[in-house]
N, CA, C and O atoms as a Tripos MOL2 file, in Angstrom:
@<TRIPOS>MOLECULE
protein
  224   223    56     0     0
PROTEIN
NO_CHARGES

@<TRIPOS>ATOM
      1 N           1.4860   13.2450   17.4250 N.3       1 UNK1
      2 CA          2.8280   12.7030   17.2870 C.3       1 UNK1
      3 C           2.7850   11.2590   16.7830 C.2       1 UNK1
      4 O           3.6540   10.8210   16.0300 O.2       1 UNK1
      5 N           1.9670   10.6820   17.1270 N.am      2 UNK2
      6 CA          1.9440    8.8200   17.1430 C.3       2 UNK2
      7 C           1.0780    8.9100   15.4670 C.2       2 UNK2
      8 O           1.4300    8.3230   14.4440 O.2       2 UNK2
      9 N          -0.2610    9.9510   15.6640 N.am      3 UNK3
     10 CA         -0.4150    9.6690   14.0940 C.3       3 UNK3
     11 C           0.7670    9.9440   13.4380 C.2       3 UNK3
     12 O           1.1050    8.9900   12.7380 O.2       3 UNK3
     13 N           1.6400   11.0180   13.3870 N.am      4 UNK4
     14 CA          2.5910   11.0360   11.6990 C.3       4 UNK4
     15 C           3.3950   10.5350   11.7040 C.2       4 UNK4
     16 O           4.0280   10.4770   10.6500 O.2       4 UNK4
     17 N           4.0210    9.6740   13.1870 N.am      5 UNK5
     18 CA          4.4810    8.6090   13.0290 C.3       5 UNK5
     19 C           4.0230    7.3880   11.8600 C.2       5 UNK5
     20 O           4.5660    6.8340   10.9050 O.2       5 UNK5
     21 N           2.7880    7.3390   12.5000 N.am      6 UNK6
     22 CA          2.0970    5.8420   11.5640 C.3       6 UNK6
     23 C           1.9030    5.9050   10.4970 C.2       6 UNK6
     24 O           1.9390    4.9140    9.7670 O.2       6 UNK6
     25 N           1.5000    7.7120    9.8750 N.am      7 UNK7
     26 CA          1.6790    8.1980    8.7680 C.3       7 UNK7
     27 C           2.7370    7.8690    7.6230 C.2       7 UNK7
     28 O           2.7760    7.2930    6.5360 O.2       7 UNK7
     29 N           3.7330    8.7010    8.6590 N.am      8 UNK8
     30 CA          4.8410    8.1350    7.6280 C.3       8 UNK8
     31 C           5.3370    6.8550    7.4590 C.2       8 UNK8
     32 O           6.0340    6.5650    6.4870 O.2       8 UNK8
     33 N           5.0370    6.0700    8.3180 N.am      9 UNK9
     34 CA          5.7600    4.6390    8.1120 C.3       9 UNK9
     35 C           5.0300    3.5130    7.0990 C.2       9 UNK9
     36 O           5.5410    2.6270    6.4130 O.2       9 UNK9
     37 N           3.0990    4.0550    7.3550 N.am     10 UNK10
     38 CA          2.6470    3.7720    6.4310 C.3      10 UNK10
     39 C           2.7450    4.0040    4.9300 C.2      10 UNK10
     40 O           2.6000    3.2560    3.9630 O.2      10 UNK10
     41 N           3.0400    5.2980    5.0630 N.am     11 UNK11
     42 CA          4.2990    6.0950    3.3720 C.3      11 UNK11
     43 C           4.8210    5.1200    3.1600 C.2      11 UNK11
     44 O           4.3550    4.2440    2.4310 O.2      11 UNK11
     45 N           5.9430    5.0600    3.7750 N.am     12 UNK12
     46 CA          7.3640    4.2290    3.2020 C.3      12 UNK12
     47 C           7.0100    2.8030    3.0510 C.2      12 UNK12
     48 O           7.3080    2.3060    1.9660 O.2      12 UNK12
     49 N           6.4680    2.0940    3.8700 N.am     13 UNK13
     50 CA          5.8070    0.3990    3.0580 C.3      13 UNK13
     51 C           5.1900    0.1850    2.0720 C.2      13 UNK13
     52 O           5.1460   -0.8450    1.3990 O.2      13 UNK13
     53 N           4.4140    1.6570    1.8620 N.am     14 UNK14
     54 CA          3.2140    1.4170    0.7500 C.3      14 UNK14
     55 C           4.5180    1.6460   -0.7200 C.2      14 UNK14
     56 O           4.6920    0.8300   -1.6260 O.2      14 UNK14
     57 N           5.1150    2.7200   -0.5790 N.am     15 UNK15
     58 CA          6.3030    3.5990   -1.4390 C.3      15 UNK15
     59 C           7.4900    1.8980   -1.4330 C.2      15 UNK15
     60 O           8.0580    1.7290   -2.5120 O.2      15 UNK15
     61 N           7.7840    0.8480   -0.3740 N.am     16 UNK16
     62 CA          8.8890    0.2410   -0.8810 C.3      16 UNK16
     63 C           7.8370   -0.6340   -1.6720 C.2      16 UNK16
     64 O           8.4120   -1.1320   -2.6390 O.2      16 UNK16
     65 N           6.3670   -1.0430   -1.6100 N.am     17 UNK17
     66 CA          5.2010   -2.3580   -2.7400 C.3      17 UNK17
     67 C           5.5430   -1.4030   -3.6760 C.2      17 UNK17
     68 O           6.6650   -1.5690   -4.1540 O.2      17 UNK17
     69 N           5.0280   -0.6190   -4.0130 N.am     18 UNK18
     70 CA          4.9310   -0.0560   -5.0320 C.3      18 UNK18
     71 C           6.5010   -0.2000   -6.1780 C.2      18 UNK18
     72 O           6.5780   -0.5420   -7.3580 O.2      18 UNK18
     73 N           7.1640    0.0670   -5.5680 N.am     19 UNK19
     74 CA          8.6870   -0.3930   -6.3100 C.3      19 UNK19
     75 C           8.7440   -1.4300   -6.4620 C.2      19 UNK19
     76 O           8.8810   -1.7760   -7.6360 O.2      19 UNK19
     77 N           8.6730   -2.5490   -5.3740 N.am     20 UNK20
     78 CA          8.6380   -3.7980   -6.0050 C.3      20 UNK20
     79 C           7.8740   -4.0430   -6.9520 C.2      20 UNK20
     80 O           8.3130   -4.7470   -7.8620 O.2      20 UNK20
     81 N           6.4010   -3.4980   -7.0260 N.am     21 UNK21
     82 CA          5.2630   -4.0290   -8.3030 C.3      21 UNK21
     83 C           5.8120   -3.6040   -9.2850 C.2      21 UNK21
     84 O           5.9400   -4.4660  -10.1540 O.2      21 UNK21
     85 N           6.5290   -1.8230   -9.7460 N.am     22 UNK22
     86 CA          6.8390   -1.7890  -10.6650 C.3      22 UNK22
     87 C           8.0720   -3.1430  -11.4640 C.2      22 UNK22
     88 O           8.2220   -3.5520  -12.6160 O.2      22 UNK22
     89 N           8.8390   -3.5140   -9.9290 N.am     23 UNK23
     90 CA         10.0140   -4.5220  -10.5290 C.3      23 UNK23
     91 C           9.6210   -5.6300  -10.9210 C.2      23 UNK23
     92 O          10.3500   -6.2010  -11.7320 O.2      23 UNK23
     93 N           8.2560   -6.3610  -10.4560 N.am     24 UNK24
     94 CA          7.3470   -7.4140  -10.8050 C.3      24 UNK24
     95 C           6.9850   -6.9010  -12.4750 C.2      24 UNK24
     96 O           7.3240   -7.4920  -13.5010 O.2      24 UNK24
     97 N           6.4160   -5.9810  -12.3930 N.am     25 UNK25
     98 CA          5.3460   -5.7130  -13.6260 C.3      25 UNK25
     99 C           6.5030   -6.0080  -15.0670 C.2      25 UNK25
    100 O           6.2200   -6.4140  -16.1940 O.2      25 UNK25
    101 N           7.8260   -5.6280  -14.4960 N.am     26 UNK26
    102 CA          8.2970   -5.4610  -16.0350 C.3      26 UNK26
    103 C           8.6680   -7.1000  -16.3920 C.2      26 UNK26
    104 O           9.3720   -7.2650  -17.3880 O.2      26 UNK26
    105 N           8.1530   -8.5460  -15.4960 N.am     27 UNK27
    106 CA          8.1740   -9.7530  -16.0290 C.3      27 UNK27
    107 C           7.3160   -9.9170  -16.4880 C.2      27 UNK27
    108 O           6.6460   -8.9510  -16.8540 O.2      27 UNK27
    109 N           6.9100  -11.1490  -16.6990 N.am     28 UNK28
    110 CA          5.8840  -11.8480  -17.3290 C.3      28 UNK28
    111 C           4.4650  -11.7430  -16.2490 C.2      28 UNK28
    112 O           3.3750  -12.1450  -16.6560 O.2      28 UNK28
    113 N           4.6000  -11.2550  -15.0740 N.am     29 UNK29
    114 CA          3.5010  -11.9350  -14.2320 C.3      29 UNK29
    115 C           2.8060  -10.4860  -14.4130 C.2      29 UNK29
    116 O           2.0320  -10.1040  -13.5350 O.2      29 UNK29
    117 N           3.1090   -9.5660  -15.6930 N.am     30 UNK30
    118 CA          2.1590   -8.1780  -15.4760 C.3      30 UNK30
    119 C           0.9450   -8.2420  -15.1440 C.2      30 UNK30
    120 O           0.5890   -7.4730  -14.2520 O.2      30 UNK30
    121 N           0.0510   -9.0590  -15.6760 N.am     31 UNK31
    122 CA         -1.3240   -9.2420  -15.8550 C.3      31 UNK31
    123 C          -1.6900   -9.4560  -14.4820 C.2      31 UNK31
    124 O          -2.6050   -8.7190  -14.1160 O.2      31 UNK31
    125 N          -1.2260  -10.2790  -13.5800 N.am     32 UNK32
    126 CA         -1.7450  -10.5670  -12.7990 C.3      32 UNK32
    127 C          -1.1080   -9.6950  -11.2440 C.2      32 UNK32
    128 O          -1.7660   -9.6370  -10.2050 O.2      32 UNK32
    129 N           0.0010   -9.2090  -11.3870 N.am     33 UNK33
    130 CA          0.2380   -8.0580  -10.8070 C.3      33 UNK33
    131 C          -0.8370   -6.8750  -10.8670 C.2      33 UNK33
    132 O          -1.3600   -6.1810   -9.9950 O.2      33 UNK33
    133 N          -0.9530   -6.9360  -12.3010 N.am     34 UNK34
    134 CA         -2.0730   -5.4710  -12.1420 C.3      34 UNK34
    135 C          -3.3660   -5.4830  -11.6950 C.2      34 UNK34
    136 O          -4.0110   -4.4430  -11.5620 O.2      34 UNK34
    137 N          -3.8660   -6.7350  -11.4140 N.am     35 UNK35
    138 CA         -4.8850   -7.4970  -10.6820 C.3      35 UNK35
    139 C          -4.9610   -6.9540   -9.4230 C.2      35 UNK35
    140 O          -5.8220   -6.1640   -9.0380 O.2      35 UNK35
    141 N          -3.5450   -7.6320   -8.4480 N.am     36 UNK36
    142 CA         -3.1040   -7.6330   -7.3900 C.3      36 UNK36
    143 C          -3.2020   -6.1960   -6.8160 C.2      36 UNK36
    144 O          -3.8020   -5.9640   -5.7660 O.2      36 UNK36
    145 N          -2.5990   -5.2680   -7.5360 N.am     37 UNK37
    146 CA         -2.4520   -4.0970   -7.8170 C.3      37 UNK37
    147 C          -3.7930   -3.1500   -6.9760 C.2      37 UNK37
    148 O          -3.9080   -2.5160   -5.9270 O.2      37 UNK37
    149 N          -4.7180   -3.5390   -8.2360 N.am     38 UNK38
    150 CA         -5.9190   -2.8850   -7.9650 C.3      38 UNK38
    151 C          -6.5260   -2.9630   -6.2670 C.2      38 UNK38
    152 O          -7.1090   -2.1470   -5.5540 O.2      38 UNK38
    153 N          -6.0370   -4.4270   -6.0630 N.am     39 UNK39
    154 CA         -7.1500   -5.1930   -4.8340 C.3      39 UNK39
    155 C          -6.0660   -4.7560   -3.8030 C.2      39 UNK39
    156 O          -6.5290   -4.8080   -2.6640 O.2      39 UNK39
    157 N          -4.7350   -4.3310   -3.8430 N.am     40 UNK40
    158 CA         -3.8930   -3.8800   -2.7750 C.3      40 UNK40
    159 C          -4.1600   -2.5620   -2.4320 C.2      40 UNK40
    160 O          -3.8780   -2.1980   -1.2900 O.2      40 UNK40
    161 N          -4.7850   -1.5780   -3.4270 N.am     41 UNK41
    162 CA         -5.1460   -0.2390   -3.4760 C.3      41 UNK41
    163 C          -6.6840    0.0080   -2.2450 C.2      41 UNK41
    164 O          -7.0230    0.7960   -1.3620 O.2      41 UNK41
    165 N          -7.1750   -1.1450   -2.8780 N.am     42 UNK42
    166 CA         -8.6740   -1.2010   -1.8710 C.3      42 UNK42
    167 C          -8.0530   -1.6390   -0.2880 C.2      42 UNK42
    168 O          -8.4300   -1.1780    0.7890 O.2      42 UNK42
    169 N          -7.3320   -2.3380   -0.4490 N.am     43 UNK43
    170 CA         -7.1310   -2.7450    1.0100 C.3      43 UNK43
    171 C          -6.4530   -1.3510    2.1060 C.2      43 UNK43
    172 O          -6.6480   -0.9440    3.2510 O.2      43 UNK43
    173 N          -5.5350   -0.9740    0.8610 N.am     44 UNK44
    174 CA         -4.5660   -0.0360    1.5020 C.3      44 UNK44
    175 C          -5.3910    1.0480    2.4700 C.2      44 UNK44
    176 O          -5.1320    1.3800    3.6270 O.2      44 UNK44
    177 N          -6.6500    1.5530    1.4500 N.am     45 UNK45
    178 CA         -7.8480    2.8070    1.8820 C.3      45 UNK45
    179 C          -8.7020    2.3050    3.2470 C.2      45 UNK45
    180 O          -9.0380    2.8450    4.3000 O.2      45 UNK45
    181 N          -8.8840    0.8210    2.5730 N.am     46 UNK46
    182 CA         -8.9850    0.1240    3.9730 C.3      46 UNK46
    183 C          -8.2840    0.3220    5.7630 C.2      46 UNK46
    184 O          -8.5420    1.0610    6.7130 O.2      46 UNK46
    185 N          -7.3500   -0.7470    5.5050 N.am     47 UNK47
    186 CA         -6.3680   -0.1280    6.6280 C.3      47 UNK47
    187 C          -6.0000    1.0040    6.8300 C.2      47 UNK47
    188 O          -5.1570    1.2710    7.6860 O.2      47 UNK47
    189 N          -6.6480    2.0040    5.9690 N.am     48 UNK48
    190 CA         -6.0170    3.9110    6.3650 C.3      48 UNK48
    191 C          -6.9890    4.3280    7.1420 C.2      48 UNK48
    192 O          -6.9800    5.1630    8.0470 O.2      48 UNK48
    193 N          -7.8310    3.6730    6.7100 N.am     49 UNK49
    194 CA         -9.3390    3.9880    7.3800 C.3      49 UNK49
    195 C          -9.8330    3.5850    8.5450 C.2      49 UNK49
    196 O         -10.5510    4.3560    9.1820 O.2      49 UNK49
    197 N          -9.5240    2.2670    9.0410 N.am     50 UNK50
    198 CA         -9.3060    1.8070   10.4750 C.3      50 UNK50
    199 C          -8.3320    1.9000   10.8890 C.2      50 UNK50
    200 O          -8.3640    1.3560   11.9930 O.2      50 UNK50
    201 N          -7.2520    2.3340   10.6630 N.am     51 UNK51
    202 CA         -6.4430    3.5320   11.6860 C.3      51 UNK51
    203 C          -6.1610    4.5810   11.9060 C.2      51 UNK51
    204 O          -5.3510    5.0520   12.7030 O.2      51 UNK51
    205 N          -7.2940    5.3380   10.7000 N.am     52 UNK52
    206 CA         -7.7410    7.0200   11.3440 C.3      52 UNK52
    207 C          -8.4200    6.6120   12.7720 C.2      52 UNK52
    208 O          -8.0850    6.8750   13.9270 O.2      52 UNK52
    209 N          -9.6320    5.7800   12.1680 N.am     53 UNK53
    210 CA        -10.7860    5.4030   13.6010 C.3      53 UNK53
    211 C         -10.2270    4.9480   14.6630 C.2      53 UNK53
    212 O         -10.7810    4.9730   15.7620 O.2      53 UNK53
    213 N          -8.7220    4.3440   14.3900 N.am     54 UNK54
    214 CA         -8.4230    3.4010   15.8590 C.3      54 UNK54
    215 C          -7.9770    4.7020   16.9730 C.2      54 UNK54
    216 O          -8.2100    4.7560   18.1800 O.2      54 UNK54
    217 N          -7.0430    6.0040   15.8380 N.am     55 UNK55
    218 CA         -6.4770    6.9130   16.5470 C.3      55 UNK55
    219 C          -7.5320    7.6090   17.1810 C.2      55 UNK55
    220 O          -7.5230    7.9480   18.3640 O.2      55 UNK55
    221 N          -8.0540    7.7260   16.7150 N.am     56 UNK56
    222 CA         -9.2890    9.2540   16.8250 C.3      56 UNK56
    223 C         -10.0540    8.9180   18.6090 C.2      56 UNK56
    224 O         -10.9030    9.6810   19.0700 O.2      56 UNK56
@<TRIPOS>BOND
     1     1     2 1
     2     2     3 1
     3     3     4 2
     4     3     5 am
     5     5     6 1
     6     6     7 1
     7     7     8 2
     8     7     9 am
     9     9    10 1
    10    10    11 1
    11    11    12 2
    12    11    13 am
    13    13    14 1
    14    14    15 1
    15    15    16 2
    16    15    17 am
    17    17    18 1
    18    18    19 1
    19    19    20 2
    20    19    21 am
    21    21    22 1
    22    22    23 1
    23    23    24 2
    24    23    25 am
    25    25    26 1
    26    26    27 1
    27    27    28 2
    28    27    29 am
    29    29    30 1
    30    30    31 1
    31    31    32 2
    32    31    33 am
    33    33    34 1
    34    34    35 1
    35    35    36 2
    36    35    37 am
    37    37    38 1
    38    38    39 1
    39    39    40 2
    40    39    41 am
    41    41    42 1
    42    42    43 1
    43    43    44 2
    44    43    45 am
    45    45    46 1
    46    46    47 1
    47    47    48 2
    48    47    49 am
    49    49    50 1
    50    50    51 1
    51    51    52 2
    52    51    53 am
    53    53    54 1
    54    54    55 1
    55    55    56 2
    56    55    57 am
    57    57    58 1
    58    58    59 1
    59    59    60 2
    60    59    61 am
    61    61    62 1
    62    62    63 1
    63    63    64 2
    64    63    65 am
    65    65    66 1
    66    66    67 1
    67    67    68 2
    68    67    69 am
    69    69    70 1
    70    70    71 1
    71    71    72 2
    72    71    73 am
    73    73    74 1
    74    74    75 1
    75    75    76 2
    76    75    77 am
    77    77    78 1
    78    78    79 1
    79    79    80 2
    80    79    81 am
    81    81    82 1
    82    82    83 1
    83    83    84 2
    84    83    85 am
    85    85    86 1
    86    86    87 1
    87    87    88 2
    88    87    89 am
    89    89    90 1
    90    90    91 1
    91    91    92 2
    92    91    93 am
    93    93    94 1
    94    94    95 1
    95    95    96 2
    96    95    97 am
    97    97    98 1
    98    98    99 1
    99    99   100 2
   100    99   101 am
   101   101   102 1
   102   102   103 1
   103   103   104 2
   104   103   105 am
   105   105   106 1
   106   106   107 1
   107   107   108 2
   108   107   109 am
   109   109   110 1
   110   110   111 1
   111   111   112 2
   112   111   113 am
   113   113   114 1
   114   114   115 1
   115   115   116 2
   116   115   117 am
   117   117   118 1
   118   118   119 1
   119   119   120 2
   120   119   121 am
   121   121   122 1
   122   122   123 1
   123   123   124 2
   124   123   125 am
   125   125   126 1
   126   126   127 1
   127   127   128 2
   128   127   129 am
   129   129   130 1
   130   130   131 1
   131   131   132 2
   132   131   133 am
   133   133   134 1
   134   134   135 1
   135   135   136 2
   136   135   137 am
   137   137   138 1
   138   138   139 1
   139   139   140 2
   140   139   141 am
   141   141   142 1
   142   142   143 1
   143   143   144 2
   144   143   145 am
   145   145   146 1
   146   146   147 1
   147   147   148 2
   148   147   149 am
   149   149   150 1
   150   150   151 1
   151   151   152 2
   152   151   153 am
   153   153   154 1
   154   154   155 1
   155   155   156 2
   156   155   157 am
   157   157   158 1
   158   158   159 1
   159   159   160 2
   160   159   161 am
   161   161   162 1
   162   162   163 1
   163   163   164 2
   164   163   165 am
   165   165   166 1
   166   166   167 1
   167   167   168 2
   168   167   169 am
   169   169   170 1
   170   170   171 1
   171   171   172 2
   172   171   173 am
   173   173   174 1
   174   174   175 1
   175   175   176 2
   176   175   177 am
   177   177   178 1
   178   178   179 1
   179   179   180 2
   180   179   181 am
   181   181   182 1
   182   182   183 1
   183   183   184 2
   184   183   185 am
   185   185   186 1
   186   186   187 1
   187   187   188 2
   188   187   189 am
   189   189   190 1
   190   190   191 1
   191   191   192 2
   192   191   193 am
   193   193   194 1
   194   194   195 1
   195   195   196 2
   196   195   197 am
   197   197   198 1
   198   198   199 1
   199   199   200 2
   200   199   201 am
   201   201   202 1
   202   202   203 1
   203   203   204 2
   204   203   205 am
   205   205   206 1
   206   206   207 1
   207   207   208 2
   208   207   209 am
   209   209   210 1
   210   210   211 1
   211   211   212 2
   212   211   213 am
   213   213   214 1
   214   214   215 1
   215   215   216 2
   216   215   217 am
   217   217   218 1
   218   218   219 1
   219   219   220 2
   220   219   221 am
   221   221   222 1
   222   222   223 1
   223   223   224 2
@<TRIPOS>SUBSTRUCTURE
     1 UNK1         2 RESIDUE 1 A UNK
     2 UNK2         6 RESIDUE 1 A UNK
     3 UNK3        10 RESIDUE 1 A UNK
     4 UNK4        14 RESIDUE 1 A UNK
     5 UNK5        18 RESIDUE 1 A UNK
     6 UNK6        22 RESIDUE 1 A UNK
     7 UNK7        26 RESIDUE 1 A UNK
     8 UNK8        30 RESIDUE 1 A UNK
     9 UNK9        34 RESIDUE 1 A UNK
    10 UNK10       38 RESIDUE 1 A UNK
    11 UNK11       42 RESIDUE 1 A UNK
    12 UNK12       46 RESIDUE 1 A UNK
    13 UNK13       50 RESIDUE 1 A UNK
    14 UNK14       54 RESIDUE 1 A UNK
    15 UNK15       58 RESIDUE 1 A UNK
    16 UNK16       62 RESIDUE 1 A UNK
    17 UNK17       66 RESIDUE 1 A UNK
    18 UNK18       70 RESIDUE 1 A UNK
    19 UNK19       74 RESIDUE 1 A UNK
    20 UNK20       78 RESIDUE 1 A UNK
    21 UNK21       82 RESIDUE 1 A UNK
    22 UNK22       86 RESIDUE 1 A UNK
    23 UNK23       90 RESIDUE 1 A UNK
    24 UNK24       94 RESIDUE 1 A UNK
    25 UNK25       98 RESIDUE 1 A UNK
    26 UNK26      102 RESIDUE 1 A UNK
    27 UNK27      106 RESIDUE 1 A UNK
    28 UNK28      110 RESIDUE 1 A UNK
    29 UNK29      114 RESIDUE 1 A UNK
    30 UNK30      118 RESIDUE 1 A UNK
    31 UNK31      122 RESIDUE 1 A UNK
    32 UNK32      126 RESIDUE 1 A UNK
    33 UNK33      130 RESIDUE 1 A UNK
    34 UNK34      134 RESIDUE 1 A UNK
    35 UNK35      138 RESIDUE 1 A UNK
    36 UNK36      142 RESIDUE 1 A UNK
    37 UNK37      146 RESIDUE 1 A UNK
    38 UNK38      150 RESIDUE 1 A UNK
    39 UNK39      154 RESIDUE 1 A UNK
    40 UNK40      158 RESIDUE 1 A UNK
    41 UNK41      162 RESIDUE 1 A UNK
    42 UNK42      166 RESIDUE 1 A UNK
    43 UNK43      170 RESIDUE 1 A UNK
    44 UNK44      174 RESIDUE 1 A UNK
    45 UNK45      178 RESIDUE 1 A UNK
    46 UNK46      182 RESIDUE 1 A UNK
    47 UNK47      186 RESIDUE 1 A UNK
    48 UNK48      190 RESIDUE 1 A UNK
    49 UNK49      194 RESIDUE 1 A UNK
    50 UNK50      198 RESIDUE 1 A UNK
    51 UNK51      202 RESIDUE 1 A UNK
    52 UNK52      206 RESIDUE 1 A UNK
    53 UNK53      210 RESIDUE 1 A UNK
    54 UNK54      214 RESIDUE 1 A UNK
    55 UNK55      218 RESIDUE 1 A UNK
    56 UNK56      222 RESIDUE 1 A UNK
């Protein structure tokens, strides 16, 4: 129950960055958004990953 809680809530934060980056990307700061981008992706797998382990 508490994981698909965290599941989904982790969904919807990752789902509202992601909208914002697309609303970032279409200024001038693309380049460095898509930077950001990449290194938010690593983190994200990150934190998914120490809170499979924290639940388990």
């Amino acid at each position: 129950m508490i994981e698909e809680f965290m599941e989904s809530a982790f969904r919807a934060a990752t789902y509202g960055l992601r909208k914002r980056m697309r609303r970032a990307l279409d200024g001038p700061v693309g380049c460095v958004m898509m930077g950001l981008k990449s290194g938010l992706r690593k983190t994200q797998s990150l934190v998914g990953a120490s809170l499979a382990l924290m639940l388990q």
